[in-house]
CSV table of C-alpha atoms in Angstrom, one decimal:
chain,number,residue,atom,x,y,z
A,1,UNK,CA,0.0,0.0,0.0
A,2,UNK,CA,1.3,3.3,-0.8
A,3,UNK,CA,2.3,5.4,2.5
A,4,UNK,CA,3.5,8.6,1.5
A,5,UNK,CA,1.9,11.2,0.3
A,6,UNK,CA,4.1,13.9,-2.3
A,7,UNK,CA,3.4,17.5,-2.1
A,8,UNK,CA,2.8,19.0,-5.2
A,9,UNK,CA,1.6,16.4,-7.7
A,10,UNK,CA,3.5,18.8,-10.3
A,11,UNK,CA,5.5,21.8,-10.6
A,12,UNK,CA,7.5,23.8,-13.5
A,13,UNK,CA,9.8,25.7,-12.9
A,14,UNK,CA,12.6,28.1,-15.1
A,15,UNK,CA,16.1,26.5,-15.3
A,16,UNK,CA,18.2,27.8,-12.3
A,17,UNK,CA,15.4,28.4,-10.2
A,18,UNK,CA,15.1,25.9,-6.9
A,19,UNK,CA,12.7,23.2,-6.7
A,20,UNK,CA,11.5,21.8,-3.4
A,21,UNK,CA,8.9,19.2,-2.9
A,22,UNK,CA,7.8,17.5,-0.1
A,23,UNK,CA,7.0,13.6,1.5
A,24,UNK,CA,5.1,12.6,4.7
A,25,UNK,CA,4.4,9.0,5.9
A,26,UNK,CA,2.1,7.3,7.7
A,27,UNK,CA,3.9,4.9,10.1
A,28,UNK,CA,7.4,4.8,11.8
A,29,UNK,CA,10.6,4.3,9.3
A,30,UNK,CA,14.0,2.6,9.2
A,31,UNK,CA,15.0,4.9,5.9
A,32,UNK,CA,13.3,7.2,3.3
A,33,UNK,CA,14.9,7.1,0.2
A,34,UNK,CA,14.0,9.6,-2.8
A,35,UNK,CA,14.7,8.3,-6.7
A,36,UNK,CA,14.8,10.2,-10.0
A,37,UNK,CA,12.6,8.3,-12.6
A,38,UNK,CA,12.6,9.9,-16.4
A,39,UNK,CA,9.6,9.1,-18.7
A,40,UNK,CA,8.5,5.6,-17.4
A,41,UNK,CA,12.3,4.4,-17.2
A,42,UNK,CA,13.6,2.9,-14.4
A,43,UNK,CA,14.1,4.5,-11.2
A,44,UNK,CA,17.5,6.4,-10.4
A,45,UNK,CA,18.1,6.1,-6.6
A,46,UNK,CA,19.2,9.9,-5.4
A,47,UNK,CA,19.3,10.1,-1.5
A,48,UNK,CA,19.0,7.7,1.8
A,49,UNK,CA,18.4,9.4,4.7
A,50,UNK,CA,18.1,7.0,8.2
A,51,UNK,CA,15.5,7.7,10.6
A,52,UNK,CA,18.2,9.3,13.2
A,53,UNK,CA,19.3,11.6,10.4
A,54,UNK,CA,17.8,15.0,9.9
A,55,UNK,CA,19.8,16.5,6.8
A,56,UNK,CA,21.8,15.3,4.0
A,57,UNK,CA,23.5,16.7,0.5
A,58,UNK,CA,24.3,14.8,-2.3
A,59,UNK,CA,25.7,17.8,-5.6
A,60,UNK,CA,22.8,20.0,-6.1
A,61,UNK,CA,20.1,17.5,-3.7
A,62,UNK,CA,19.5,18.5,-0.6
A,63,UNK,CA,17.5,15.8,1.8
A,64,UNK,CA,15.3,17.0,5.0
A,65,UNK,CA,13.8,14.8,7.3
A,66,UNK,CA,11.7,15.4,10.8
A,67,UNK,CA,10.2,11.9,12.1
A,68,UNK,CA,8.2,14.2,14.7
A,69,UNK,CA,6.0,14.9,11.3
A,70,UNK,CA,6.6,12.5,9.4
A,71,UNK,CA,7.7,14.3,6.6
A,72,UNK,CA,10.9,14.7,4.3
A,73,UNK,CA,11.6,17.6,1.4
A,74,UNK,CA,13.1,17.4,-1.8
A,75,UNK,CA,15.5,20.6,-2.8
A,76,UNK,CA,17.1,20.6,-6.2
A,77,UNK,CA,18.9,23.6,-6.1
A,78,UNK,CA,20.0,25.3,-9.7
A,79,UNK,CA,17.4,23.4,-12.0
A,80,UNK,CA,18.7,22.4,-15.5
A,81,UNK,CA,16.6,21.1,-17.9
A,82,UNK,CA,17.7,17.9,-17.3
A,83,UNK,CA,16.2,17.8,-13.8
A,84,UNK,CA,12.5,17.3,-15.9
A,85,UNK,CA,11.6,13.8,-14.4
A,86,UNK,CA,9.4,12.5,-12.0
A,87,UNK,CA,10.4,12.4,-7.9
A,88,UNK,CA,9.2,9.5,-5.7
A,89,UNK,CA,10.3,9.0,-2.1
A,90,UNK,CA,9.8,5.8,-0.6
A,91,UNK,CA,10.3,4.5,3.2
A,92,UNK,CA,11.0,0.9,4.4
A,93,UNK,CA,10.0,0.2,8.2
A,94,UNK,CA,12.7,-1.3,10.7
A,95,UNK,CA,13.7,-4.9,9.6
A,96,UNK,CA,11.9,-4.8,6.8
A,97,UNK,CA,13.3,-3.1,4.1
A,98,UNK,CA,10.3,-3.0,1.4
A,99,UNK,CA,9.5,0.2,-0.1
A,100,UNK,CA,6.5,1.5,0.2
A,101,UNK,CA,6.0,4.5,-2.3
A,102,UNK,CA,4.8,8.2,-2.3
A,103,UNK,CA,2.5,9.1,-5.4
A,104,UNK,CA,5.3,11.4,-6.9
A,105,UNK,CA,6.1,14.5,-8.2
A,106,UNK,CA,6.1,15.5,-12.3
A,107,UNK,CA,9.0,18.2,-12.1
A,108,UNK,CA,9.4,20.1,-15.3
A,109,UNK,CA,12.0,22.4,-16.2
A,110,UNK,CA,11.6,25.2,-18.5
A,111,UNK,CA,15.1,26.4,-20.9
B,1,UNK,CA,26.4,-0.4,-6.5
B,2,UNK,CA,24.8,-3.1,-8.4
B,3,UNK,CA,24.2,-3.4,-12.0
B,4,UNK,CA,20.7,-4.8,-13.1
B,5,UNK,CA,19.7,-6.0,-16.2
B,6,UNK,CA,16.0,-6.6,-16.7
B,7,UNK,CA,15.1,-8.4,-20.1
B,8,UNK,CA,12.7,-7.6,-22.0
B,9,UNK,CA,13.1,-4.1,-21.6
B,10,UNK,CA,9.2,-4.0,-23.1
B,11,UNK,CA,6.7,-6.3,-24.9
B,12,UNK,CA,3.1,-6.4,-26.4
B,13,UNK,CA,1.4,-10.0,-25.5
B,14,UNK,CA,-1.7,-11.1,-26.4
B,15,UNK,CA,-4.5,-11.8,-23.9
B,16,UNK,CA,-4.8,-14.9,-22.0
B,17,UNK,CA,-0.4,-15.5,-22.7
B,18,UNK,CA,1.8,-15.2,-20.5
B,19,UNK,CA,5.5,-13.5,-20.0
B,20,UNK,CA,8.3,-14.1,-17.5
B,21,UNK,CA,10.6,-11.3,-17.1
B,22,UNK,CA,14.4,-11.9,-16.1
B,23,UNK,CA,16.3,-9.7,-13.5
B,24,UNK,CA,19.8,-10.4,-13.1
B,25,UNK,CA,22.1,-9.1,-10.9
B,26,UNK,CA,26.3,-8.6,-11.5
B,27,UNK,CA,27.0,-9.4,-7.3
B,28,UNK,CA,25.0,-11.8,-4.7
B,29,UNK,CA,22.1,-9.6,-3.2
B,30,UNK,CA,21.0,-10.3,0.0
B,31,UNK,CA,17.4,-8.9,-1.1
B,32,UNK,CA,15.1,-8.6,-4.5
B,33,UNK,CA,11.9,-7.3,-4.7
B,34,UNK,CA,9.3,-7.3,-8.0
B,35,UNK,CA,6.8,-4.0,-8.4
B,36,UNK,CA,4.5,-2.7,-10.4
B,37,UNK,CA,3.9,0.8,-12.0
B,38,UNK,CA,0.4,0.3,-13.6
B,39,UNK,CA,0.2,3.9,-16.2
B,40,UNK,CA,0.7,7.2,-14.4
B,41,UNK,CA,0.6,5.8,-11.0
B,42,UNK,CA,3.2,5.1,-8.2
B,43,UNK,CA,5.1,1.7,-7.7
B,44,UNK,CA,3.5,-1.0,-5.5
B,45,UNK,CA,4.7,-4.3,-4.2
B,46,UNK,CA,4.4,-7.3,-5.7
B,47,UNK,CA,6.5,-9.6,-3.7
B,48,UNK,CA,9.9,-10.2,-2.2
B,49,UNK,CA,11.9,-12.7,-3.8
B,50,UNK,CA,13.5,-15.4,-1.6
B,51,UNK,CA,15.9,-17.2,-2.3
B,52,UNK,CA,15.7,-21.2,-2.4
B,53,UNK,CA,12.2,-20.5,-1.2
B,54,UNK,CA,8.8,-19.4,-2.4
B,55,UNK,CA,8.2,-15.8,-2.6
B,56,UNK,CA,6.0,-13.9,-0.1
B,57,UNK,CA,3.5,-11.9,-1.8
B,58,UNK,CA,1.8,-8.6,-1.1
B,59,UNK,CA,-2.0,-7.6,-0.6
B,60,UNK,CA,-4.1,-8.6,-3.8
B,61,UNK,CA,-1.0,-10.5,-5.6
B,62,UNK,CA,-0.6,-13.8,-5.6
B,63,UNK,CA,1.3,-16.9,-6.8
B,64,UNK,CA,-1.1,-18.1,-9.7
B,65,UNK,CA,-1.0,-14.7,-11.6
B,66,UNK,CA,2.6,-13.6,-10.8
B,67,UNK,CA,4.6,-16.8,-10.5
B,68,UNK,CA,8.4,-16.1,-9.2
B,69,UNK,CA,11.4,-17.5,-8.7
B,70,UNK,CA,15.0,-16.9,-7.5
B,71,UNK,CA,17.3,-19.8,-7.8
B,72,UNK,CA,20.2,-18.3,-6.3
B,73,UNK,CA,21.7,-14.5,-5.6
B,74,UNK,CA,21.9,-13.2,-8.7
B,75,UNK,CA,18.9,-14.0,-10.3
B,76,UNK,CA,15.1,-13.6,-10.5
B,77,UNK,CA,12.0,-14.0,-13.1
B,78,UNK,CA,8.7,-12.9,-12.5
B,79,UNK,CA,6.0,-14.6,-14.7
B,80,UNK,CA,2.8,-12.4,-15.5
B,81,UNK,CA,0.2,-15.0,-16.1
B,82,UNK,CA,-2.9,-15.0,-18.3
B,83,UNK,CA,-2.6,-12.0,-19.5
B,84,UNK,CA,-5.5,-9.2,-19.8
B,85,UNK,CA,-5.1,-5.6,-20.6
B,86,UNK,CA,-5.4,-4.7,-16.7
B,87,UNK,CA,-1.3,-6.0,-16.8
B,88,UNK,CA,-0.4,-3.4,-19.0
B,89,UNK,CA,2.5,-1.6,-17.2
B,90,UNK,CA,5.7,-1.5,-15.9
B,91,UNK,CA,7.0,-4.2,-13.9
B,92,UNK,CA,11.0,-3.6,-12.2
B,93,UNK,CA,12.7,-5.4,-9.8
B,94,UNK,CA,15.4,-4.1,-7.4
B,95,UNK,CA,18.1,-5.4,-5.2
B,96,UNK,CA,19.8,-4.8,-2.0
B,97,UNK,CA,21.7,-5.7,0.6
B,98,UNK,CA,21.1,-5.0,4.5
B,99,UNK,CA,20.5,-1.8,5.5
B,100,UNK,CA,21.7,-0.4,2.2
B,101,UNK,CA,20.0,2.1,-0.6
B,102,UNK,CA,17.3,-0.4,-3.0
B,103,UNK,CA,18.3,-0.1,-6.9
B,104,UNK,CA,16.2,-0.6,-9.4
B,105,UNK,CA,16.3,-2.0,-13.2
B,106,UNK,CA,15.3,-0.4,-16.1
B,107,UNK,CA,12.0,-1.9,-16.2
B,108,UNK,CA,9.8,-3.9,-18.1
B,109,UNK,CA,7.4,-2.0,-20.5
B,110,UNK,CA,4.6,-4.5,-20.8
B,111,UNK,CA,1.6,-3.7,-23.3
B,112,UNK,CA,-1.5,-6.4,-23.6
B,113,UNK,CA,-3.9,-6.3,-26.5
């Protein structure tokens, strides 16, 4: 079943603006992951973040997460127009390790 | 990390066929996992892959229609069984190991007519 819910569903913005979006979950997690997946391809694993972690950079990511609200945000800082894809994050309880899903975000970059 | 090739990368089947996908893996993996991605949707679980073992299936899957096996580390095949046009999407397995980031193939594009 899917747990997360992603805030916005879409968003466009100009290359070199920022884009931020934004995961929350249902139950307690192990990790949240976030992946990268262009037109219907396969999905390109970006960031872990553990549950006792609350920030983490990766080249132009940036990673949040606060277990108090179960949430986590997305920042792509610096857009390019290679950045147009679609953004899931996905969480896996402790011992467990299957993902469960968030319903994504369409990201599209303008030239 | 691990590379994945998934075979066929896409295919159009008739109804009532069926197709088993391939996912092999370049290094032993402790884990693999089959989902789906039905059109414009999110992925969902099918089933974790065990090895020497029969798979353990999710909510609303199960063994009749998607048929897996995983003979060793390195590889897994997921049949999808009878085939009706309610299959039609993309089905990718991934792999890990531990407590480690989950990698994904490139996915199988499946179309039923």
């Amino acid at each position: 079943s899917q747990q997360g819910e992603e805030d916005p569903q879409a968003l466009s913005i100009q290359e070199g603006e920022n884009a931020t979006m934004n995961c929350s979950y249902k139950t307690s997690i192990n990790n949240l992951q976030w992946y990268r997946q262009n037109s219907g391809r396969g999905l390109v694993h970006l960031i872990l973040i553990r549950s006792n972690e609350r920030e983490k950079h990766s080249g132009r990511l940036r990673v949040t997460l606060d277990t108090s609200k179960k949430s986590s945000s997305l920042l792509i800082t610096a857009s390019r127009a290679a950045d147009t894809a679609s953004y899931f994050c996905a969480t896996d309880a402790a011992n467990d390790y299957k993902l469960s899903f968030g319903a994504g975000t369409t990201v599209t970059v303008r030239a | 990390s691990a590379v994945i090739s998934q075979k066929p990368s896409r295919d159009i089947c008739q109804r009532g066929t069926s197709l088993t996908i391939q996912c092999q893996v370049d290094s032993q993996v402790t884990m693999m996992f089959w989902y789906r991605q039905q059109p414009g949707q999110s992925l969902t679980l099918i089933a974790t892959a065990n090895q020497g073992s029969e798979a353990t299936y999710e909510s609303g899957f199960v063994i009749d229609k998607f048929p897996i096996s995983r003979p060793n580390l390195t590889f897994s095949t997921l049949t999808v069984s009878n085939m009706s046009p309610e299959d039609s999407s993309i089905y990718l397995c991934s792999v890990g190991t531990g407590d480690q980031p989950q990698h994904f193939g490139d996915g199988t594009r499946l179309s039923i007519l």
